[in-house]
Coordinates of C-alpha atoms in Angstrom, one line a residue:
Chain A
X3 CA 18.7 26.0 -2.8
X4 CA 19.5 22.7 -1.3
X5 CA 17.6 19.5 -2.8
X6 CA 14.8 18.1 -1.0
X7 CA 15.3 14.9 -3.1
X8 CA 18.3 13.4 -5.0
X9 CA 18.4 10.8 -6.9
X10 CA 22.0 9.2 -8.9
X11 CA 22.1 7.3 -11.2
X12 CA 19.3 4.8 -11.0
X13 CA 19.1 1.8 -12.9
X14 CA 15.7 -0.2 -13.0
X15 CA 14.7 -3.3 -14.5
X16 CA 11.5 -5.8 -14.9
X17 CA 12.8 -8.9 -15.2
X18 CA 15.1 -7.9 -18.7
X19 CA 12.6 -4.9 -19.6
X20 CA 14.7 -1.8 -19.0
X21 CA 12.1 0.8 -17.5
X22 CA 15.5 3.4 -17.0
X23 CA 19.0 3.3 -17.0
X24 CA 21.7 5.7 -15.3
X25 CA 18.5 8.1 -14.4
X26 CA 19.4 11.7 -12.4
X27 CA 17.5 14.1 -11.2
X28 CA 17.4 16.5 -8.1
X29 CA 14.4 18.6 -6.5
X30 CA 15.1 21.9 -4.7
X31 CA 13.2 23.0 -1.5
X32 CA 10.2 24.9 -2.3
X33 CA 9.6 23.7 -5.6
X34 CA 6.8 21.7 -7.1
X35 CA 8.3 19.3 -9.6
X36 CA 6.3 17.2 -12.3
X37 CA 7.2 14.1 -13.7
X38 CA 5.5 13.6 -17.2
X39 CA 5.7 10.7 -19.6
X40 CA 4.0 8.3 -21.7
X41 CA 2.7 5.2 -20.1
X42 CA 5.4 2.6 -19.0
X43 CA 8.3 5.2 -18.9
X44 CA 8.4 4.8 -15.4
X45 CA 6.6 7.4 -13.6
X46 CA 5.2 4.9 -11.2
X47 CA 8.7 3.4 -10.3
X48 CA 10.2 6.4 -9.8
X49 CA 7.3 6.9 -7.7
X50 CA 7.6 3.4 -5.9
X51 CA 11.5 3.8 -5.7
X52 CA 10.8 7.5 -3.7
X53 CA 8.4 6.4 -1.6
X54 CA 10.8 3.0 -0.4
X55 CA 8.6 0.3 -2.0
X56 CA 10.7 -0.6 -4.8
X57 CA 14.4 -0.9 -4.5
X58 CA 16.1 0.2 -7.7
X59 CA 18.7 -2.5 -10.0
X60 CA 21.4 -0.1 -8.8
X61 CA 21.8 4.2 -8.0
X62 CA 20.6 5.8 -5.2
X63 CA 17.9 8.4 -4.1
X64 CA 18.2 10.8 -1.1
X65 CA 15.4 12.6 0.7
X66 CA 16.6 15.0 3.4
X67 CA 20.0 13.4 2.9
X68 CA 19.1 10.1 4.0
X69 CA 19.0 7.0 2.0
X70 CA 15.8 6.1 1.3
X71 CA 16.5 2.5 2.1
X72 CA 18.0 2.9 5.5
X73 CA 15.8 6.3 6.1
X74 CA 15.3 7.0 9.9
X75 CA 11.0 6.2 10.7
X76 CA 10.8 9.6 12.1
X77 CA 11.5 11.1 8.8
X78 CA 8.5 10.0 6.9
X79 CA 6.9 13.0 9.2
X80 CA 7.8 15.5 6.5
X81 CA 7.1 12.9 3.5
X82 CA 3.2 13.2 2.5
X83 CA 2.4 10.4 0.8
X84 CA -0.4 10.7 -2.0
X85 CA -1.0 7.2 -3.6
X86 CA -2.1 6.2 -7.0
X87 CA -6.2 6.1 -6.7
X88 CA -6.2 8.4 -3.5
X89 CA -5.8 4.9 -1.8
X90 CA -7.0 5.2 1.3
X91 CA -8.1 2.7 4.7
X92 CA -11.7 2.1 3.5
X93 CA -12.8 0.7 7.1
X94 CA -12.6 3.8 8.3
X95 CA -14.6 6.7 8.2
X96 CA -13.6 10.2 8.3
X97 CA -14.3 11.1 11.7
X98 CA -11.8 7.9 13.0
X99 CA -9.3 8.3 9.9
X100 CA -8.4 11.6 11.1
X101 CA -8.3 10.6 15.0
X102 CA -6.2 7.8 13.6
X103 CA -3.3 10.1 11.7
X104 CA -3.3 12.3 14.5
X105 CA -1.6 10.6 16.7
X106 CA 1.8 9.3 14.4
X107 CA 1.5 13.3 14.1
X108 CA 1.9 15.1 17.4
X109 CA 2.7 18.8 17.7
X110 CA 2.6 19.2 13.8
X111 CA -1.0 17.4 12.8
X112 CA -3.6 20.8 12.2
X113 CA -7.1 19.3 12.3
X114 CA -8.8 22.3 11.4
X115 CA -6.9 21.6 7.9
X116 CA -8.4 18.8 7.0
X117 CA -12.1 19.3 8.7
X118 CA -12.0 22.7 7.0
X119 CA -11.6 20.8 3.4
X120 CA -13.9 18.2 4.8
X121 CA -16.6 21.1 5.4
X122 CA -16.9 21.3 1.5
X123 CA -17.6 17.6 1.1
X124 CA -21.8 16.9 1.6
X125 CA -21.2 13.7 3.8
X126 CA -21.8 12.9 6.5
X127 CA -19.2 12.3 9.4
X128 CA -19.8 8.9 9.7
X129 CA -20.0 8.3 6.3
X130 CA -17.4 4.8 5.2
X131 CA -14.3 5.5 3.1
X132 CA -15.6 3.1 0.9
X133 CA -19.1 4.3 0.4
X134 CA -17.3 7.6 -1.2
X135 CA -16.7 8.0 -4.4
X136 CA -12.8 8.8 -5.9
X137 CA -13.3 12.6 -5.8
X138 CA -14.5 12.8 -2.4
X139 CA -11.7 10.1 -1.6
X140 CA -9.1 12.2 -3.0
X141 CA -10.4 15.3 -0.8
X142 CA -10.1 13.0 2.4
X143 CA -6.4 12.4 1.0
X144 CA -5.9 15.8 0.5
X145 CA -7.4 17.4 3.3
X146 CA -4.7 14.6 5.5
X147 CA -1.7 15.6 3.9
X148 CA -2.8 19.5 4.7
X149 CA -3.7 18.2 8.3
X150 CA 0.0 16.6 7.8
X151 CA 1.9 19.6 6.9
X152 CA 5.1 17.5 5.7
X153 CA 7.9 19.7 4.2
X154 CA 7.6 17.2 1.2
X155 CA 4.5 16.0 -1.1
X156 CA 5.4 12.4 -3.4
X157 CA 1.9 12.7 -5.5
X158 CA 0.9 10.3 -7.5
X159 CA -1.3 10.6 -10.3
X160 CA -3.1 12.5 -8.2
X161 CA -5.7 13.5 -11.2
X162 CA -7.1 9.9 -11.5
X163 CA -10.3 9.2 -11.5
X164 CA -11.5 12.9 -10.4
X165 CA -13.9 14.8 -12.7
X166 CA -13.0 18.7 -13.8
X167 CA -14.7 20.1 -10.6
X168 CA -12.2 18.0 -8.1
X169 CA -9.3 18.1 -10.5
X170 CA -9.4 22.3 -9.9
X171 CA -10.2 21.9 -6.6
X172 CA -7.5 19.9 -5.7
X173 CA -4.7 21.6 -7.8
X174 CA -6.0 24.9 -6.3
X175 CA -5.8 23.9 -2.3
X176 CA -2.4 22.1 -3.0
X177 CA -1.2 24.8 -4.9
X178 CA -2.3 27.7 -2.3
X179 CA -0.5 25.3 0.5
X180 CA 2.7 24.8 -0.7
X181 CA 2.8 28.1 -2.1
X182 CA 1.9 29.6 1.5
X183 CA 3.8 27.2 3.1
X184 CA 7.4 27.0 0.8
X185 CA 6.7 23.3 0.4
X186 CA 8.4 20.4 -1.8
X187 CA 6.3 18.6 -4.1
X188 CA 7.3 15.6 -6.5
X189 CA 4.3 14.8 -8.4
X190 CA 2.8 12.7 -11.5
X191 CA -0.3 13.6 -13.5
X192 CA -2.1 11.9 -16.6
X193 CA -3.5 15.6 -17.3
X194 CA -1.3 18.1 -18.1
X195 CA -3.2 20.8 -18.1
X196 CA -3.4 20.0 -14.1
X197 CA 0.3 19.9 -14.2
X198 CA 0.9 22.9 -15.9
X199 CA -1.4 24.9 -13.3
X200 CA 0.3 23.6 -10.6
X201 CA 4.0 22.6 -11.3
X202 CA 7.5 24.9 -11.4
X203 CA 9.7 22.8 -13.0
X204 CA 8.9 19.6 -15.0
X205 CA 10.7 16.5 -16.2
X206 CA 9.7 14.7 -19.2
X207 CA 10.4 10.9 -19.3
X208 CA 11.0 9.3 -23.1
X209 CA 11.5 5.8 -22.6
X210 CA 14.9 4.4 -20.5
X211 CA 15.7 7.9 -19.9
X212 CA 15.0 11.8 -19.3
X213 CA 14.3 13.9 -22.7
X214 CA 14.3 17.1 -20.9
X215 CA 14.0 18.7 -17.2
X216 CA 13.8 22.5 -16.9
X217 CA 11.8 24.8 -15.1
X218 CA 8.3 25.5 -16.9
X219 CA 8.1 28.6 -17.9
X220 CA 11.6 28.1 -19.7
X221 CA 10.5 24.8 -21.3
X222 CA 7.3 26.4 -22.6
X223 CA 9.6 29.5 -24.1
X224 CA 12.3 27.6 -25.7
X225 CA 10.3 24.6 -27.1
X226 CA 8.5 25.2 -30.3
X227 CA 5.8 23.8 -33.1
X228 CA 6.9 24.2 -36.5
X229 CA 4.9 24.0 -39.7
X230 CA 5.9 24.3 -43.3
X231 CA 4.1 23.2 -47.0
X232 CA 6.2 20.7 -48.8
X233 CA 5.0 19.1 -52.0
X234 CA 2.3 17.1 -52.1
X235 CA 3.2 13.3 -51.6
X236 CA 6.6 14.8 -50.4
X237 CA 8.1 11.4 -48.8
X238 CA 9.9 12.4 -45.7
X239 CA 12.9 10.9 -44.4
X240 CA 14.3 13.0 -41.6
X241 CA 16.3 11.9 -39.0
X242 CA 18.0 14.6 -36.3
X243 CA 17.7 14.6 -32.9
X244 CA 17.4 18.3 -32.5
X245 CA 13.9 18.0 -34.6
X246 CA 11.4 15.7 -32.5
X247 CA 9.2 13.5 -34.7
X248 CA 8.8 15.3 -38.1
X249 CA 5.2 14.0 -39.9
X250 CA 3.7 15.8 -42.8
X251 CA 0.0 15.2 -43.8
X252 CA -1.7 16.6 -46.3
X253 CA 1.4 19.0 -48.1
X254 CA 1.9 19.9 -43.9
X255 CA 5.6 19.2 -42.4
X256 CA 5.1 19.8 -38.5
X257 CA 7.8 19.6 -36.1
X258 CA 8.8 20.0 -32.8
X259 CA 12.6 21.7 -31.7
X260 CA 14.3 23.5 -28.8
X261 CA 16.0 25.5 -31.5
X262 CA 15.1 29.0 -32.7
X263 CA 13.5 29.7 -36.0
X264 CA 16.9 30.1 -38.3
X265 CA 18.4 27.1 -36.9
X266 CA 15.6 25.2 -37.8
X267 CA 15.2 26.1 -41.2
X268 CA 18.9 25.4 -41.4
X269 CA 18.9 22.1 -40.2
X270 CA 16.0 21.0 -42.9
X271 CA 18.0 23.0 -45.3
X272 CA 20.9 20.9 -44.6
X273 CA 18.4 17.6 -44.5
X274 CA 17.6 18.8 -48.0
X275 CA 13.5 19.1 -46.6
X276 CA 12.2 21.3 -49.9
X277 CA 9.8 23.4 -47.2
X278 CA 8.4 26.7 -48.0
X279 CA 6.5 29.2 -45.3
X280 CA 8.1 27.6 -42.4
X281 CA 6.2 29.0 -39.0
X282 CA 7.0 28.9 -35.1
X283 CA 4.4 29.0 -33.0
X284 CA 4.1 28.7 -28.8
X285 CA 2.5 26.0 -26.8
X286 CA 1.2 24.9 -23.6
X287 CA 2.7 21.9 -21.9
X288 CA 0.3 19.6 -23.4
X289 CA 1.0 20.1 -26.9
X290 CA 4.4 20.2 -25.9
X291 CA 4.9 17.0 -24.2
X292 CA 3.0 15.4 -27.4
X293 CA 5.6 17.4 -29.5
X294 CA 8.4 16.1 -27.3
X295 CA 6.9 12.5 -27.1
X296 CA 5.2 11.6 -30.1
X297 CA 1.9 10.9 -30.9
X298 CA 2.6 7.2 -30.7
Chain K
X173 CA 1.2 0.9 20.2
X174 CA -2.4 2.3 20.7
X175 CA -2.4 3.7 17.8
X176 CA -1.9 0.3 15.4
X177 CA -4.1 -1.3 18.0
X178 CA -7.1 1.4 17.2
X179 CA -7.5 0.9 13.2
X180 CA -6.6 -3.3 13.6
X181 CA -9.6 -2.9 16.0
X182 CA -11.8 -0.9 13.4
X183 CA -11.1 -3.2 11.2
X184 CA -11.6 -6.3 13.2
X185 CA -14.1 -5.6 15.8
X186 CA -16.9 -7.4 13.8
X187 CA -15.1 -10.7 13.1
X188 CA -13.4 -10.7 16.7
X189 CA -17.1 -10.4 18.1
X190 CA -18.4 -13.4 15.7
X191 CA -15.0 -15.2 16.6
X192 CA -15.6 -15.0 20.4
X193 CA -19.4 -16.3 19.8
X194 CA -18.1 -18.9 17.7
X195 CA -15.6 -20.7 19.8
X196 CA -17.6 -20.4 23.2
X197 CA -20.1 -22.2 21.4
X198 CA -18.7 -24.6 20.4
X199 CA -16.8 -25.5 23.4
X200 CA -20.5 -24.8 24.7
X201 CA -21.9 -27.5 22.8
X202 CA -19.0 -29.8 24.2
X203 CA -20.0 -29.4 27.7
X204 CA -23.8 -29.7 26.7
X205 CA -22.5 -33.1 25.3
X206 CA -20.8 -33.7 28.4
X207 CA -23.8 -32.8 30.8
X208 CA -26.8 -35.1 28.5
X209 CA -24.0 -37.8 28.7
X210 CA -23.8 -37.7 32.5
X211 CA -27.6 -36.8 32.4
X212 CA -28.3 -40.2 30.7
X213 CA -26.2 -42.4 32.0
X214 CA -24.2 -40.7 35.4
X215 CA -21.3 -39.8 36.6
X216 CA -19.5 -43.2 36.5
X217 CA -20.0 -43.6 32.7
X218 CA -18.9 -40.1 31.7
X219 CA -15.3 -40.9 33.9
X220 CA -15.4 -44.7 32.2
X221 CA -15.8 -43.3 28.5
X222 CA -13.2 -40.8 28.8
X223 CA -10.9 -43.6 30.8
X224 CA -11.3 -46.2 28.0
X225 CA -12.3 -45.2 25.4
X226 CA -10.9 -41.5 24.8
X227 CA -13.7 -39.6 25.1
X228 CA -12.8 -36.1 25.3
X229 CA -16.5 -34.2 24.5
X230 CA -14.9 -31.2 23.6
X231 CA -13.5 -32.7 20.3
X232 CA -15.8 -31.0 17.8
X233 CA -13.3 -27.9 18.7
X234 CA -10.6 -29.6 16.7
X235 CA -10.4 -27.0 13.4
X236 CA -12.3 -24.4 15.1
X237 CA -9.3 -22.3 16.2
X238 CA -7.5 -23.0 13.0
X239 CA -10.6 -21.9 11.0
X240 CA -10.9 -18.9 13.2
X241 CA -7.0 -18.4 12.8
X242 CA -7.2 -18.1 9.0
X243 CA -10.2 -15.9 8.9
X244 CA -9.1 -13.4 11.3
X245 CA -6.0 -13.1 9.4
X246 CA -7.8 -12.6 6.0
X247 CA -10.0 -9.7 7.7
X248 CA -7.0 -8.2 9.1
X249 CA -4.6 -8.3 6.0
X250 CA -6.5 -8.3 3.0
X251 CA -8.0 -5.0 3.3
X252 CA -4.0 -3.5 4.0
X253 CA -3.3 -5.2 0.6
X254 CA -6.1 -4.4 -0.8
X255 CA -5.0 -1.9 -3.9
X256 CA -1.7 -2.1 -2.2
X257 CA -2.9 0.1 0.9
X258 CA -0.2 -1.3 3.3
X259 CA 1.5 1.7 1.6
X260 CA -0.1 3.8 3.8
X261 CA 0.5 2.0 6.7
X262 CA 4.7 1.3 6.1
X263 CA 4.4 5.3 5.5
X264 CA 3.6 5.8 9.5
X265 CA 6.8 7.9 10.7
X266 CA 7.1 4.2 12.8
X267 CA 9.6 1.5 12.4
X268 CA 8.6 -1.0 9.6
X269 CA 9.5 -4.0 12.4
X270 CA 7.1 -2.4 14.9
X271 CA 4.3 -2.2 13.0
X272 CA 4.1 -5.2 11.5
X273 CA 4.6 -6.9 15.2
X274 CA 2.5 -4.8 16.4
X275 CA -0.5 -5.7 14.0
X276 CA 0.5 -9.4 14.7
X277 CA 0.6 -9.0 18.0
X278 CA -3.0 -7.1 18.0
X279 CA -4.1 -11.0 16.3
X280 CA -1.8 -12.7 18.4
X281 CA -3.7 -11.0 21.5
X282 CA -6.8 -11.4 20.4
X283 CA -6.8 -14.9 19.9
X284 CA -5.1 -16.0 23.1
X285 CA -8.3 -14.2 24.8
X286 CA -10.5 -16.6 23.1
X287 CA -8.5 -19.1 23.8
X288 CA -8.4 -18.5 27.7
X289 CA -12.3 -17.6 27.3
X290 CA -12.6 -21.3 25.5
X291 CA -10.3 -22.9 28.0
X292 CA -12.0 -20.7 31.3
X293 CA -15.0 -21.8 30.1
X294 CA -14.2 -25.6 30.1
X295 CA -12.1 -25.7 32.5
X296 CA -14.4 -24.2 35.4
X297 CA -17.9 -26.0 34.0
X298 CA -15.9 -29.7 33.8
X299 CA -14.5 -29.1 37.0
X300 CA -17.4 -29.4 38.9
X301 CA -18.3 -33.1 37.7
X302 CA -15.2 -34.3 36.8
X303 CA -12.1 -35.1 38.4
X304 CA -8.5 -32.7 37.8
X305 CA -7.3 -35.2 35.7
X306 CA -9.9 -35.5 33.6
X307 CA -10.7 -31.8 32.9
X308 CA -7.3 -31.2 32.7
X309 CA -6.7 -34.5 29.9
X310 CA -10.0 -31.9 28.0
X311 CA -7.9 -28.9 28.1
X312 CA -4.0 -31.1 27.4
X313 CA -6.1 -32.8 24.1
X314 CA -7.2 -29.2 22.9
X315 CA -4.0 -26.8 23.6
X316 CA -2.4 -28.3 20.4
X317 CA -5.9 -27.4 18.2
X318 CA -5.3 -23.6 19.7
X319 CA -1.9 -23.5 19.1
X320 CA -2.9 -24.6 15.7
X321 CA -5.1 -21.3 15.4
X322 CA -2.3 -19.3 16.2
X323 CA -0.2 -21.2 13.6
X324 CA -2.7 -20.8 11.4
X325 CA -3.6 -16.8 11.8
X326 CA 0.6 -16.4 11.7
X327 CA 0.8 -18.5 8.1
X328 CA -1.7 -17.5 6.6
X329 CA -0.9 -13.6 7.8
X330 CA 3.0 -14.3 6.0
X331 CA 0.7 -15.4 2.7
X332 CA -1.3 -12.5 2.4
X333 CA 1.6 -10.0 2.8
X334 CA 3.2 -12.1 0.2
X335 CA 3.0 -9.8 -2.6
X336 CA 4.0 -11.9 -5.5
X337 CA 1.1 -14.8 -6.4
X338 CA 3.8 -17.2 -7.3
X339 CA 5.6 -17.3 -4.3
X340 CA 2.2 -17.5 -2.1
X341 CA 1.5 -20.7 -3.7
X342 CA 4.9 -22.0 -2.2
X343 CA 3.4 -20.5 1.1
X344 CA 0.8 -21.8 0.7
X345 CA 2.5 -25.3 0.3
X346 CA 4.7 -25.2 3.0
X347 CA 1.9 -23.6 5.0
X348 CA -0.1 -26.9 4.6
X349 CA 3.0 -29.2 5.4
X350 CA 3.2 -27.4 8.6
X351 CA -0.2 -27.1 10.0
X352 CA -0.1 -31.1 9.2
X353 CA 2.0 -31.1 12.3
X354 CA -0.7 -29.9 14.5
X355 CA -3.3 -32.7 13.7
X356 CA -0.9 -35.8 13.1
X357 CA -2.7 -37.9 15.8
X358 CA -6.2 -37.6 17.5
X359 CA -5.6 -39.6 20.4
X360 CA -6.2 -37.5 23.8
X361 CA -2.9 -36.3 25.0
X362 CA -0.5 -37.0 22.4
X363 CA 1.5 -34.0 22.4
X364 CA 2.0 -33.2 26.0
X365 CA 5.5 -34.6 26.1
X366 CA 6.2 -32.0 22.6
X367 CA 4.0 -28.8 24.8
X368 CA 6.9 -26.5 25.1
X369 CA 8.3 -27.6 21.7
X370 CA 5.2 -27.4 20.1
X371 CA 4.5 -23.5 21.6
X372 CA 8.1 -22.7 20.6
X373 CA 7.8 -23.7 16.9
X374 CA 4.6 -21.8 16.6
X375 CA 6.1 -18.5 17.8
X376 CA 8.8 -19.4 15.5
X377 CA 5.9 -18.5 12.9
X378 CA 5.8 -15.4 13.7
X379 CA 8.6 -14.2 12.1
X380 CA 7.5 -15.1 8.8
X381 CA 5.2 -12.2 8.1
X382 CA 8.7 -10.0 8.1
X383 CA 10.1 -12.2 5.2
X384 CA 6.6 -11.0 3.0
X385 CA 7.7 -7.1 4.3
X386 CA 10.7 -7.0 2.9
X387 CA 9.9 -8.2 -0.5
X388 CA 6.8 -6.0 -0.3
X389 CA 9.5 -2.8 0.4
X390 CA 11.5 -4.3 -2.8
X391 CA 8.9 -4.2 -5.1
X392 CA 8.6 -8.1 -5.4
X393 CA 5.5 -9.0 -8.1

């Protein structure tokens, strides 16, 4: 599979705040990749440096094989562009929004797309962008992007500000597009649960650099939540990189690894952990991204 | 080119509508001025006021077009940046260049029309009581305050795009320093011989808005 986006080696800086340094990462056509991570890891620039708004300390990122910098107009065709807060032109409504898009669009834009998803809202044709609230904005977002039909989808944080109902709407149309249609998608997400109904592979951002990217289903089958009893009052001191941030409360040791069961219990063997009844147990990508992350 | 030209129009059409209104009235009022003068005391006087002691009638016009400038350029760029949505528009599968002339040029356009309207209008109603060299010394005393609009709607257009606050208060600065230029002297005439210049550095402006682009596309706060 070729990648749809490729990016080497990027480098990013606030002022002296490192946001990421020497960051890689490659998306193959027809997959929907999500980009998790605490606040400030640098969803949003990676966003910002995909979409051409932010030019990066130093690396490069490719879409289609161009250079994002120098990318030919005619390209951004096939980019759909979702931005933070379903941003959209709020002097328009959604009758001349659409007639607007159209026409950057021709011989690709399907109307019926978007007035089909617009069928669902209860306003009114004429109703103003602005009058709307986020949810039925994102839906008018959404239903342009389908109208669209661009090979690739940037998303970003496209959960914000959406109650349950237009979270699962939204996840379920994009889903049933790009699954239909063998789209890209690169996309950010403060709820996981959304992500993990919707993505193939993920990336998890730990601050200044990747902690892990794999395909989902493999992430959620090799990481792990492990729980033990120790003494009470059992002061631990643990530091291994293969165990993610080790707490015990309450006589609890609880863990997070990639490692299988034995290997575990070997590595807090070898740490000299005194841990009885240690336990594996599955998670979804929530608890896993916490595991991976930290609470903190 | 239609296409940029259709959403600057929705977004506009309002403001472009009270713009219009607002400049033929008050080069409206001018001629009123103009017409109770002659009215009052005849013909002879109007020619003898504007002779000796630079009367020009229309000179309540002076900031209009400037005023009108800025406005127009806050209604037409402040709702692109507001929550940054001139995204969406350097996302159109269009070159970054054109689009930003274009939505100058929609301003651009629109305020040369009110311009010609303004100068139609006082040109053809002063024609018909005053001599060419009168009417034209009306329209010669004015250009510069029109040209100053345009300055205006093309600095102030380069501060909005601005994206970082601290460099559009040094736009904002040099903005001032340069409008000065426009409104050094009142005297009837003063800038005929600097004309040409005078239009030459104001298209000059209009390159400015590009600079606030490309630090927009770097990610400039």
């Amino acid at each position: 599979m070729s990648a749809v986006i490729s990016c080497q080696h990027l480098t990013h800086y606030y002022g002296k705040h490192k946001i990421y340094e020497d960051l890689s990462f490659e998306v193959p056509q027809g997959r929907i990749l999500g980009l998790l991570g605490k606040n400030g890891t640098g969803k949003t620039t990676t966003i910002n440096i995909l979409s051409g708004y932010l030019k990066p300390r130093s690396g490069q990122c490719r879409i289609f094989d161009q250079d994002i910098q120098t990318m030919d107009p005619a390209l951004r065709r096939q980019i759909g562009l979702l931005i933070e807060g379903h941003v959209q032109y709020q002097f328009m409504n959604i009758e001349q929004i659409e007639r607007f898009y159209a026409q950057f669009y021709p011989g690709q834009w399907r109307r019926e797309a978007y007035y089909e998803l617009m069928a669902k809202l209860k306003v009114a044709p004429h109703q103003m962008i602005s009058r709307m609230s986020c949810g039925q904005r994102s839906q008018v977002a959404l239903g342009l992007i389908l109208a669209q039909n661009p090979e690739l989808l940037v998303l970003d944080d496209f959960s914000i500000g959406l109650d349950p109902g237009y979270r699962r709407l939204f996840v379920d149309y994009l889903r049933e597009f790009v699954k239909a249609e063998n789209k890209t998608v690169f996309l950010t997400s403060h709820i996981i649960q959304d992500m993990e109904r919707l993505v193939d592979d993920c990336i998890i951002m730990d601050y200044g650099s990747i902690l892990t990217q794999q395909p989902l289903q493999q992430l959620l089958d090799t990481v792990h939540r492990f729980t033990a009893r120790v003494p009470e009052g059992y002061d631990l001191q643990l530091s291994d990189p293969e165990l993610y941030h080790p707490s015990v409360l309450r006589g609890k040791l609880e863990l997070h690894s990639f490692l299988p069961l034995e290997a575990v219990q070997q590595h807090l063997q070898q740490a000299g952990v005194p841990c009885t009844d240690l336990q594996m147990e599955s998670l979804n990508l929530e608890d896993a991204f916490i595991g991976l992350t930290g609470k903190y | 080119m239609n296409n940029m030209f259709y959403k600057e129009y929705l977004k506009t059409r309002w403001y472009l509508l009270l713009m219009w209104l607002t400049t033929m009235g008050f080069a409206g009022y001018g001629l009123l001025r103009l017409h109770r003068v002659m009215a009052l005391h005849g013909v002879s006087h109007v020619w003898e006021v504007m002779l000796t002691r630079d009367a020009i009638f229309v000179d309540l016009l002076e900031y209009v077009p400037l005023i009108c400038g800025l406005v127009l350029a806050l209604v037409q760029f402040v709702p692109e940046m507001y929550h940054k949505c001139l995204k969406l528009t350097l996302h159109l599968p269009v070159s970054h260049l054109k689009v930003v002339n274009q939505m100058l040029l929609f301003g651009v356009a629109a305020i040369l029309v009110c311009s010609v309207c303004n100068f139609l209008l006082i040109g053809l109603v002063a024609s018909q009581v005053l001599a060419v060299e009168l009417w034209s010394r009306m329209l010669l005393t004015a250009l510069p305050w029109y040209l100053a609009g345009l300055a205006g709607y093309l600095l102030a257009s380069w501060i909005i795009l601005e994206p970082a606050w601290s460099r559009r208060i040094v736009n904002i600065v040099i903005a001032l320093l340069v409008l000065k230029v426009y409104f050094i002297s009142s005297q009837p005439m003063a800038y005929v011989e600097f004309l040409p210049w005078f239009a030459i550095y104001t298209c000059v402006l209009l390159s400015l808005s590009w600079i606030s682009i490309c630090r927009f596309k770097e990610g400039k706060e």
